[in-house]
Coordinates of C-alpha atoms and ligand atoms in Angstrom, one line a residue:
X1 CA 0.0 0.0 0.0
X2 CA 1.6 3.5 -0.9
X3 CA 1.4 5.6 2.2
X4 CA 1.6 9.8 2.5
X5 CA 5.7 9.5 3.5
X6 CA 5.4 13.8 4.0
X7 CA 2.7 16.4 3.2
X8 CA 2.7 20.1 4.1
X9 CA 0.3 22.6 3.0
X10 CA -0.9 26.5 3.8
X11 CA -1.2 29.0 2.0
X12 CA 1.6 31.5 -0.1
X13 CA 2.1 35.0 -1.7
X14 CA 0.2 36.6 0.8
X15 CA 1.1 39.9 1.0
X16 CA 1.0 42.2 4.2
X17 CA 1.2 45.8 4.8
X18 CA 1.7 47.7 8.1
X19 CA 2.0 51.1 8.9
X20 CA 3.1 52.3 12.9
X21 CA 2.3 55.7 13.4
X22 CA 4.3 57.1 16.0
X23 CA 1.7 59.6 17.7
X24 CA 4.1 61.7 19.1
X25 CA 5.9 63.2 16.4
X26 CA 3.8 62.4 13.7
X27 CA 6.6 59.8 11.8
X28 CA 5.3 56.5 10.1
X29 CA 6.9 53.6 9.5
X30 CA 6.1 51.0 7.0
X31 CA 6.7 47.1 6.3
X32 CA 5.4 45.7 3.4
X33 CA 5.7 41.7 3.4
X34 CA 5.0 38.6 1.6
X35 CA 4.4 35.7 4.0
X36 CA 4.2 31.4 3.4
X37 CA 2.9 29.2 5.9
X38 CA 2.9 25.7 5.2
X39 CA 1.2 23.1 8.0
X40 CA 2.5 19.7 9.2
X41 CA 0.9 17.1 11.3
X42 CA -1.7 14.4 10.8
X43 CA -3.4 15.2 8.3
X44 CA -2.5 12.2 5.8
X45 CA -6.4 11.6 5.9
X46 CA -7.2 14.6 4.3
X47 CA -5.1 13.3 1.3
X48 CA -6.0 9.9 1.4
X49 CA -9.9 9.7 2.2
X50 CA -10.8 13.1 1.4
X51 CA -11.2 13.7 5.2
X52 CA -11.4 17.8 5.3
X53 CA -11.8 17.5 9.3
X54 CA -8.5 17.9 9.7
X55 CA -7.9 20.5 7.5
X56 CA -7.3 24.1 8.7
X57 CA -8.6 26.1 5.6
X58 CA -5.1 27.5 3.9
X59 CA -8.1 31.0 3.9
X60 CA -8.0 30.5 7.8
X61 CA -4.1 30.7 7.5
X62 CA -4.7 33.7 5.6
X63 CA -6.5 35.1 8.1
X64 CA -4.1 34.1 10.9
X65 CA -1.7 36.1 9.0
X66 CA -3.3 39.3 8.8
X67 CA -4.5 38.9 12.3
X68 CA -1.3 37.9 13.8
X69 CA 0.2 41.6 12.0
X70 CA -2.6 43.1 13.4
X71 CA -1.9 41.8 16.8
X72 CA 1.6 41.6 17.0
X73 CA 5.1 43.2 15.8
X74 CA 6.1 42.2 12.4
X75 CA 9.3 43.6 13.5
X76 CA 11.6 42.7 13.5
X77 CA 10.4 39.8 11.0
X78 CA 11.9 37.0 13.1
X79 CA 9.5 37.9 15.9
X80 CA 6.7 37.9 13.6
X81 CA 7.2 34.8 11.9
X82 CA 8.3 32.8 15.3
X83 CA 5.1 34.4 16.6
X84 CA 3.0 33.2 13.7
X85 CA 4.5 29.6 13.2
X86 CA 3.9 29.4 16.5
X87 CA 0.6 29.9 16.7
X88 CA -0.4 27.3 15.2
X89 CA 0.9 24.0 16.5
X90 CA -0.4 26.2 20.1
X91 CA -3.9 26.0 18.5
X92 CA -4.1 23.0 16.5
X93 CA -3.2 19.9 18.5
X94 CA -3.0 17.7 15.3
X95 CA -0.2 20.1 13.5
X96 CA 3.0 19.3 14.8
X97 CA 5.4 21.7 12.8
X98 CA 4.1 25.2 11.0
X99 CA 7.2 26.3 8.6
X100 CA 6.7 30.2 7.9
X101 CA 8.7 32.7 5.4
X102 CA 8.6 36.3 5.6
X103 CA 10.3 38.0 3.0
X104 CA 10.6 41.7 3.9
X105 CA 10.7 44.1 0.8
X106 CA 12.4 47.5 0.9
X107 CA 10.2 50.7 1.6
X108 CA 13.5 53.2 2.6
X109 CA 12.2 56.6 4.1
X110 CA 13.0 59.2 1.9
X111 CA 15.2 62.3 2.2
X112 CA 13.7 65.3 0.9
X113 CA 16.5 68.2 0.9
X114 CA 18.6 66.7 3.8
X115 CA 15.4 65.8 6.2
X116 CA 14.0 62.1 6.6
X117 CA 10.4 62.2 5.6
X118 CA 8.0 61.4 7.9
X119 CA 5.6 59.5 5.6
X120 CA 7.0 58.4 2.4
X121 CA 9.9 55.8 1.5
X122 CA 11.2 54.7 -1.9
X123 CA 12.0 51.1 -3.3
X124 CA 15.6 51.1 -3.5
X125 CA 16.5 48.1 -5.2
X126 CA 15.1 44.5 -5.4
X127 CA 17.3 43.4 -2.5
X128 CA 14.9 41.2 0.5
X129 CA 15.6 40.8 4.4
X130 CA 14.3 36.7 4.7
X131 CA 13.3 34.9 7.3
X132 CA 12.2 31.1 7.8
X133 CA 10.5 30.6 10.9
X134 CA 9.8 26.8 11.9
X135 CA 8.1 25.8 15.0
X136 CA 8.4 22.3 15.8
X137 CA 6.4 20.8 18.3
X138 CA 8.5 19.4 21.3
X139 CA 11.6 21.2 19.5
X140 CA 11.1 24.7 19.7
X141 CA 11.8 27.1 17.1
X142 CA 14.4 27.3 14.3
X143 CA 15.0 30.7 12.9
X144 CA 17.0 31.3 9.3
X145 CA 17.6 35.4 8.6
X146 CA 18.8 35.6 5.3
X147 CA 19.6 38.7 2.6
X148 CA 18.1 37.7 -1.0
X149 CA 18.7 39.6 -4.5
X150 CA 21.6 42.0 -3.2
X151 CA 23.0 42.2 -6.9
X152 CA 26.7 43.7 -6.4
X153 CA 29.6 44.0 -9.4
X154 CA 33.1 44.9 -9.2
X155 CA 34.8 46.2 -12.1
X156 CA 38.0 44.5 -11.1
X157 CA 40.1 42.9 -7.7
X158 CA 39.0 39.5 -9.1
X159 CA 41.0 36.8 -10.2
X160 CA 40.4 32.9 -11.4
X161 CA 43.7 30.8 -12.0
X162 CA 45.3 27.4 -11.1
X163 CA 42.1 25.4 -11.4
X164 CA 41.6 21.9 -12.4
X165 CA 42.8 22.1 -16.3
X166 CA 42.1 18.9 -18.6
X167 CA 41.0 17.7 -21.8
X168 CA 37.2 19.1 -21.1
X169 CA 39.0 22.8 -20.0
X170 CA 38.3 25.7 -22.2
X171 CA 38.3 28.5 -20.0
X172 CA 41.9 30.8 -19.9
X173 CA 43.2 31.5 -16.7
X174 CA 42.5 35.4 -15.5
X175 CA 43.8 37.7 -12.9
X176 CA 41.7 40.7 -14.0
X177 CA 37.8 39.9 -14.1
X178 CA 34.6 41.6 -13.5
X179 CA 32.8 40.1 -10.1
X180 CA 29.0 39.7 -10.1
X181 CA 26.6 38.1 -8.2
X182 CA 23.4 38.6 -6.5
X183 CA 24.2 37.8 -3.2
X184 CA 21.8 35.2 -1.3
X185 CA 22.9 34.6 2.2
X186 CA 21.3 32.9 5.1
X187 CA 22.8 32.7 9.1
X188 CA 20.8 29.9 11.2
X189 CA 19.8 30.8 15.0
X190 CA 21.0 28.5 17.8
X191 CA 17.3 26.9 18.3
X192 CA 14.9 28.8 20.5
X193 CA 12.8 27.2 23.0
X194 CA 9.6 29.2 22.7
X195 CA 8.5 32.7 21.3
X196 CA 9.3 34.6 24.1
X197 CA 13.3 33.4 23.9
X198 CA 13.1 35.1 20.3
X199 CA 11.5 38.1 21.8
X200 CA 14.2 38.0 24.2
X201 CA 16.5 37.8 21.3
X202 CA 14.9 40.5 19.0
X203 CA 17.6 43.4 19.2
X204 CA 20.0 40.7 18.0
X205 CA 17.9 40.2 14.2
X206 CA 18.5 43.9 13.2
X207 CA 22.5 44.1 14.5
X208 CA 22.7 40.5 12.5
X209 CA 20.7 41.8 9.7
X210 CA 23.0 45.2 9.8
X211 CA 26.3 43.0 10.2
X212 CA 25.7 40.7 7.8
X213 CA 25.0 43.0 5.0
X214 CA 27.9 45.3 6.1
X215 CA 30.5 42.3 6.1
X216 CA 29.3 40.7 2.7
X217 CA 29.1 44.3 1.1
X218 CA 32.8 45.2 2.8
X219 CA 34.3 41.5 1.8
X220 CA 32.7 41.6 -1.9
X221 CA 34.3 44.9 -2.7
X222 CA 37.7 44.2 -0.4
X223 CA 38.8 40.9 -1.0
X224 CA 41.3 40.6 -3.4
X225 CA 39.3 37.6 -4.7
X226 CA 41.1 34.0 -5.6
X227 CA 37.6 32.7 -6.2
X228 CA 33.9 33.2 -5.4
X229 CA 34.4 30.0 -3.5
X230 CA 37.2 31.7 -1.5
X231 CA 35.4 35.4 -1.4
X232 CA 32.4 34.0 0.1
X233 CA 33.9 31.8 2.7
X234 CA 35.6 34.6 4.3
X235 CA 31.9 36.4 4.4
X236 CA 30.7 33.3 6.1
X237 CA 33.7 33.2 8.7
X238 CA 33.4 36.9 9.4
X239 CA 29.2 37.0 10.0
X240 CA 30.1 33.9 12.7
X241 CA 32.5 36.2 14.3
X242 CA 30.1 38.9 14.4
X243 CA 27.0 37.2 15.4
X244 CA 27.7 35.1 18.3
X245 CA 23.6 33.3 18.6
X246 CA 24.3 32.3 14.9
X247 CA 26.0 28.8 14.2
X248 CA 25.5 28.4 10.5
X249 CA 26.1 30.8 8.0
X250 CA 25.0 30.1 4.0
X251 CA 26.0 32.0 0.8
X252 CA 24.3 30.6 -2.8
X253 CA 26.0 32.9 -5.6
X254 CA 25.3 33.2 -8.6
X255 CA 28.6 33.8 -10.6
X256 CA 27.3 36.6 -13.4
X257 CA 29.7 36.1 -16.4
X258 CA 30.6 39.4 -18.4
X259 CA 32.1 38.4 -21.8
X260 CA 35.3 40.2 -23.4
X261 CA 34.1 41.8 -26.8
X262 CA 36.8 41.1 -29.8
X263 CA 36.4 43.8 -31.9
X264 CA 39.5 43.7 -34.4
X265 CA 37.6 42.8 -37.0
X266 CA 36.0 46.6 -37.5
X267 CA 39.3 48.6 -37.9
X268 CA 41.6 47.0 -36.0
X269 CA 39.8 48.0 -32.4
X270 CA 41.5 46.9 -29.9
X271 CA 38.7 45.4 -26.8
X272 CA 40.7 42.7 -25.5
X273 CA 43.2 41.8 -22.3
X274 CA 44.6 45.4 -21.1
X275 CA 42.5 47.3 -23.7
X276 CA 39.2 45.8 -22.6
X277 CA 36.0 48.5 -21.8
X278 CA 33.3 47.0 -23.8
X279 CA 31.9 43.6 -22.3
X280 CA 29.2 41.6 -22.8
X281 CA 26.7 40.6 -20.0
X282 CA 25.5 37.1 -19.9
X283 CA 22.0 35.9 -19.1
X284 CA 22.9 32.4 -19.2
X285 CA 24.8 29.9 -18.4
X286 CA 26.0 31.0 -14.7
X287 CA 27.9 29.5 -12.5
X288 CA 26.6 29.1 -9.2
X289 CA 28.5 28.4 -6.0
X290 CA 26.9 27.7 -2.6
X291 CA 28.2 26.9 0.9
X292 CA 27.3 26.4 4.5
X293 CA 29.9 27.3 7.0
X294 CA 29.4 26.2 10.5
X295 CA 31.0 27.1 14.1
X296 CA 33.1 24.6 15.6
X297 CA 35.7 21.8 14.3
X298 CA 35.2 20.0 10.8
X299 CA 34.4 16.2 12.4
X300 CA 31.9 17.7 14.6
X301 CA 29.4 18.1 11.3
X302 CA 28.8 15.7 9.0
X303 CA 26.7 17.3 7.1
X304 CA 28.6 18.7 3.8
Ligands
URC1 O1 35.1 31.9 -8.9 C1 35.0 31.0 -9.7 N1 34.7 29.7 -9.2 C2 34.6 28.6 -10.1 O2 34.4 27.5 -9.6 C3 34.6 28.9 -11.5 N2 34.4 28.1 -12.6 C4 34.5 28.9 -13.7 O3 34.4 28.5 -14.8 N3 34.8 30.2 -13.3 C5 34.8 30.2 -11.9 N4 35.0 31.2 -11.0

């Protein structure tokens, strides 16, 4: 007999937008969100003999969402989303784990002619503050921060040599290349036993948030880079430093190639080596280099 061996379901894309009006001086503050909730538990019967009892109506979750915003802080967004993951294996004595993602998209207050404005902000860039909030019952709660779509390029302070060459190698060796990515990085809490340990912990989110995004910015445009493999691992050792509650740091990069241009052809141009200005940016193919770094020694995690 085939059995449901996992199942998770809720509901995604929701989007949330909250506005905290400080009455005293008349500033507002916005957060505009998209929020995934996805339910665990025994609910096989609802999949295998249509049983709807014990199904929590992924429009409920919806509603919990918005309720849960309206309720509580959705900053930072690690105490909303441990607050809303939460929630549910609290109410629901048949869900046993409630995984939920807040991605947190940029509204930055505006400066009009040297003044912050009080009420209105501007999308700078498609850069989003993540976070992956899973309560598990028994288990506590697991938090992930992360950065997403921080697309960075450096014109030079790159380099790629002394790799693996062979009959299937193509590629020249370089000690001169343009560096682009869009950076996607994610640092993993030390487990929390129960929402109020992350409210405990909530000044911590935004320094981690600020340090993460400070060391990968300052490392990216730094490093005299060997490799991404080698630029990013010194992110990943640098945001463990920093953040002392964190244990795991990821990076997943993208490695956005930018073609040299030959250009001899049309009167001698020269485009090439030393003389290269014009590139091409590719689309496609990219390579794409990801890895976890953890506190601790090596044998201690068998993971990798
Ligand atoms: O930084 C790099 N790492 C690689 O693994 C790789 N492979 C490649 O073709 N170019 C690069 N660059």
């Amino acid at each position: 007999m085939p059995f449901v061996s996992s199942a998770r379901y809720g509901k995604d894309n929701v989007r949330v937008y909250k506005v905290h009006r400080d009455q005293a001086t008349g500033v507002q503050t916005v957060y505009e969100m998209t929020v995934c909730c996805l339910l665990e538990g025994d609910i096989a019967s609802s999949y295998t003999h249509a049983d709807n009892s014990v199904v929590v109506a992924t429009d409920s979750i919806k509603n919990t969402i918005y309720i849960t915003a309206k309720q509580s802080t959705v900053h930072p967004p690690e105490v909303y989303a441990a607050t809303l993951s939460s929630h549910f294996i609290e109410k629901y004595g048949h869900i046993h784990a409630a995984h939920v993602k807040v991605v947190t998209h940029r509204w930055t207050r505006m400066d009009i002619d040297g003044t912050p404005h009080p009420h209105s902000f501007l999308r700078d860039g498609e850069e989003k503050r993540t976070v992956e909030a899973t309560a598990h019952r028994g288990e506590g709660i697991a938090v992930d921060s992360g950065i997403q779509g921080l697309t960075v390029l450096k014109s030079t302070g790159s380099a790629f040599h002394g790799f693996l060459r062979d009959e299937y190698t193509t590629l020249p060796e370089t000690w001169d290349r343009i560096l682009s990515t869009d950076v996607d990085s994610t640092w993993k809490w030390a487990r929390f036993a129960d929402v109020q340990a992350v409210e405990k912990a909530a000044p911590q989110f935004d320094q981690a948030w600020e340090a993460a995004r400070k060391i990968t910015l300052k490392q990216f445009a730094e490093d005299n880079s060997a490799s991404v493999q080698a630029t990013m691992y010194k992110m990943c050792e640098n945001i463990l430093e920093a953040v002392p509650g964190v244990n795991h740091v990821e990076y997943s990069l993208p490695n956005k190639h930018y073609f040299e241009l030959d250009l001899s052809w049309h009167k001698g141009i020269k485009n090439t080596g030393k003389d290269a200005e014009v590139y091409v940016p590719q689309s496609g193919p990219n390579g794409l280099i990801k890895c976890e770094v953890s506190r601790g020694e090596k044998d201690a995690k068998p993971k990798l």
